[in-house]
C-alpha atoms as one frame of an Amber mdcrd trajectory, in Angstrom:
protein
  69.579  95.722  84.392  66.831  95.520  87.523  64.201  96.245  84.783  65.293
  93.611  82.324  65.442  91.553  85.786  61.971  92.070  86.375  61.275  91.703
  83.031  62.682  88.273  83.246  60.929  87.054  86.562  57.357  88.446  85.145
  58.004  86.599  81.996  59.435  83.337  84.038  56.341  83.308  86.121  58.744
  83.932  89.377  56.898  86.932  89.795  53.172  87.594  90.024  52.310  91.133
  89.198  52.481  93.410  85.916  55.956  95.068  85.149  54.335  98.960  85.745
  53.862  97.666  88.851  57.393  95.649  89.770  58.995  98.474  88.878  57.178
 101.212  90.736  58.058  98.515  93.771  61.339  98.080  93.201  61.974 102.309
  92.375  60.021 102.285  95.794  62.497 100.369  97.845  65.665 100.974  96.178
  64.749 105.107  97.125  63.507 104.036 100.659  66.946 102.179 101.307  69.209
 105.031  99.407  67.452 107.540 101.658  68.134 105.294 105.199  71.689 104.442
 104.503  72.296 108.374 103.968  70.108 109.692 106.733  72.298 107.512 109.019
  75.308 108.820 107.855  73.761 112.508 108.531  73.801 113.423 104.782  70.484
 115.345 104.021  71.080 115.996 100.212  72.091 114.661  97.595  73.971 117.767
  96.914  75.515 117.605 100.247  76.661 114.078  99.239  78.657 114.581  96.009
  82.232 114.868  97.029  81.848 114.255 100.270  84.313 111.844 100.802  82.874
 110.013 103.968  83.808 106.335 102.575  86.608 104.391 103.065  87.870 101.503
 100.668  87.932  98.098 101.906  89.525  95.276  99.903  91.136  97.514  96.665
  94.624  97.746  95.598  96.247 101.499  96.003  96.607 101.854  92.657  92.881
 101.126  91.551  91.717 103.770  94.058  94.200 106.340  92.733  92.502 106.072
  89.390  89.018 105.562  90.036  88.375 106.732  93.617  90.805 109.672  94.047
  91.336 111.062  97.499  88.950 108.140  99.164  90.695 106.942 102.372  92.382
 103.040 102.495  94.307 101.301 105.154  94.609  98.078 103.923  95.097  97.071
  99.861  93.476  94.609  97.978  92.702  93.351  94.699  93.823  95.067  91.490
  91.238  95.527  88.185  92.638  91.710  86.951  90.712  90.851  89.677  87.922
  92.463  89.533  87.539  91.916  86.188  87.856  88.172  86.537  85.356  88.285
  89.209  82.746  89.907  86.707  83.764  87.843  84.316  82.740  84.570  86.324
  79.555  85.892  87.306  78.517  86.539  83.620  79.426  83.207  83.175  77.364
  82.043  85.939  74.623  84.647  84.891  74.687  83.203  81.274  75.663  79.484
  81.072  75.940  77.799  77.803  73.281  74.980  78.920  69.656  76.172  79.789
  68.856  76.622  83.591  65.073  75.966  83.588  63.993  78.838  85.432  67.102
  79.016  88.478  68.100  82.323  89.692  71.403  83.822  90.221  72.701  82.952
  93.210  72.405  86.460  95.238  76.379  86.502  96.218  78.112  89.262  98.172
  80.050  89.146 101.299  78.451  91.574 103.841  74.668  90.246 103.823  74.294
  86.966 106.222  72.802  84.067 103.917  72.072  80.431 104.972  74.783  77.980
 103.285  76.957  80.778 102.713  79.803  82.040 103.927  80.721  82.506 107.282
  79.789  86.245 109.265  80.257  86.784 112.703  77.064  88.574 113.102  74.487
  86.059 111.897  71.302  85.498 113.687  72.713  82.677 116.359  75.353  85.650
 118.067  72.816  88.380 117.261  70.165  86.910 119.203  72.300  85.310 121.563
  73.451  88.880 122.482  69.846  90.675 122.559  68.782  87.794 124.949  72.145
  88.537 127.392  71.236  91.991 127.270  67.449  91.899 127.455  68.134  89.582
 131.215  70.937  90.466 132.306  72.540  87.547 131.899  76.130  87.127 131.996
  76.835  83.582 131.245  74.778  84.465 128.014  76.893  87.287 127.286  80.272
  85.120 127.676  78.495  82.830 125.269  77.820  85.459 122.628  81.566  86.606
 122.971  82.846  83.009 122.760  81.034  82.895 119.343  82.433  86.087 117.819
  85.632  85.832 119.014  86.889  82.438 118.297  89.318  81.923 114.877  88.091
  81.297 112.227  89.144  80.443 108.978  89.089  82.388 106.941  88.821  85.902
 109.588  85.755  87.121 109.620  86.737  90.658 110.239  90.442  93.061 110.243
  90.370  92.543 113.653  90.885  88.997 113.427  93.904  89.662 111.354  95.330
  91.069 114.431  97.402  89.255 117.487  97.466  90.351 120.750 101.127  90.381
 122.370 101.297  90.069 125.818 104.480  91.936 127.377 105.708  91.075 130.571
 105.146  93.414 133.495 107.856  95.887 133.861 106.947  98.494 136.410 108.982
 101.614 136.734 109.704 102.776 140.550 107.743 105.645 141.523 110.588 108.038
 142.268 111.622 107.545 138.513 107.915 109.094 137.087 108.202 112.495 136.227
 105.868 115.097 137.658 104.062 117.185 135.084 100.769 117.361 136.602  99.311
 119.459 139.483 101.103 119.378 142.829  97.835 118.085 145.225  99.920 118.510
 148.287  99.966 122.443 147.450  95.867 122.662 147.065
């Protein structure tokens, strides 16, 4: 499908180069990024990879990852395969329309990658550089800034954790002569 892709942008005149060469590009960077992402997560091999369970699912209904992801770790469901296939099913749609495009490309999609007029990510380049700069002088004020950003609500969350609500209990201390010893006895030393 990246071939025909290429194909497609060569023969559109969206891209300005012959197809040996789009291709030995794109085999170039796809390798470079497969080999980043695993040296980062310490895997050396490809052989050392297979099996290796070091993923955990995000977003997938239990019963989905019982059949097609055994054994991979999930703390939190998600969508089933009517979903998913829906999902596929509207970007073929978009991907093929019944009217001609003149020459548009897909729109890129995703949720993880940070894209102008897109959805909302808490790390996009205003809090990103917003923190490097608190860092870089020390400045604190900055910093508060950068953690007003990320963690004000939002709708919808941006992450699990803002899913989660803090509960404040009241303070209950317990009277020191009702704490059990279980530790050394300083006194003694």
């Amino acid at each position: 499908m990246a071939y025909e892709s290429l194909f497609d942008l060569i023969h559109e005149g969206m891209l300005d180069m012959s197809f040996k060469r789009a291709v030995k590009g794109y085999n170039k960077a796809v390798v470079k990024g497969i080999v980043k992402v695993m040296s980062k997560m310490g895997i050396s091999t490809i052989k050392s990879y297979r099996g290796a369970q070091i993923f955990e699912a995000l977003g997938i209904d239990k019963e989905v990852i019982d059949k097609y992801f055994t054994w991979t770790d999930s703390r939190i469901g998600g969508i089933g395969l009517d979903t998913i296939a829906e999902e596929a099913q509207l970007r073929h749609r978009k991907a093929y329309p019944e009217i001609q495009t003149n020459g548009q490309v897909l729109d890129e999609g995703g949720q993880y990658k940070w894209r102008q007029n897109s959805e909302y990510h808490m790390y996009n380049p205003q809090t990103v550089h917003t923190l490097q700069l608190a860092s870089k002088n020390g400045d604190y004020k900055l910093y508060k800034e950068f953690a007003g950003l990320v963690d004000d609500h939002f709708e919808p969350p941006p992450s699990l954790r803002h899913l989660l609500a803090i509960l404040i209990m009241p303070k209950k201390t317990i009277p020191l002569e009702e704490v059990e010893s279980g530790g050394i006895d300083l006194q003694a030393i």
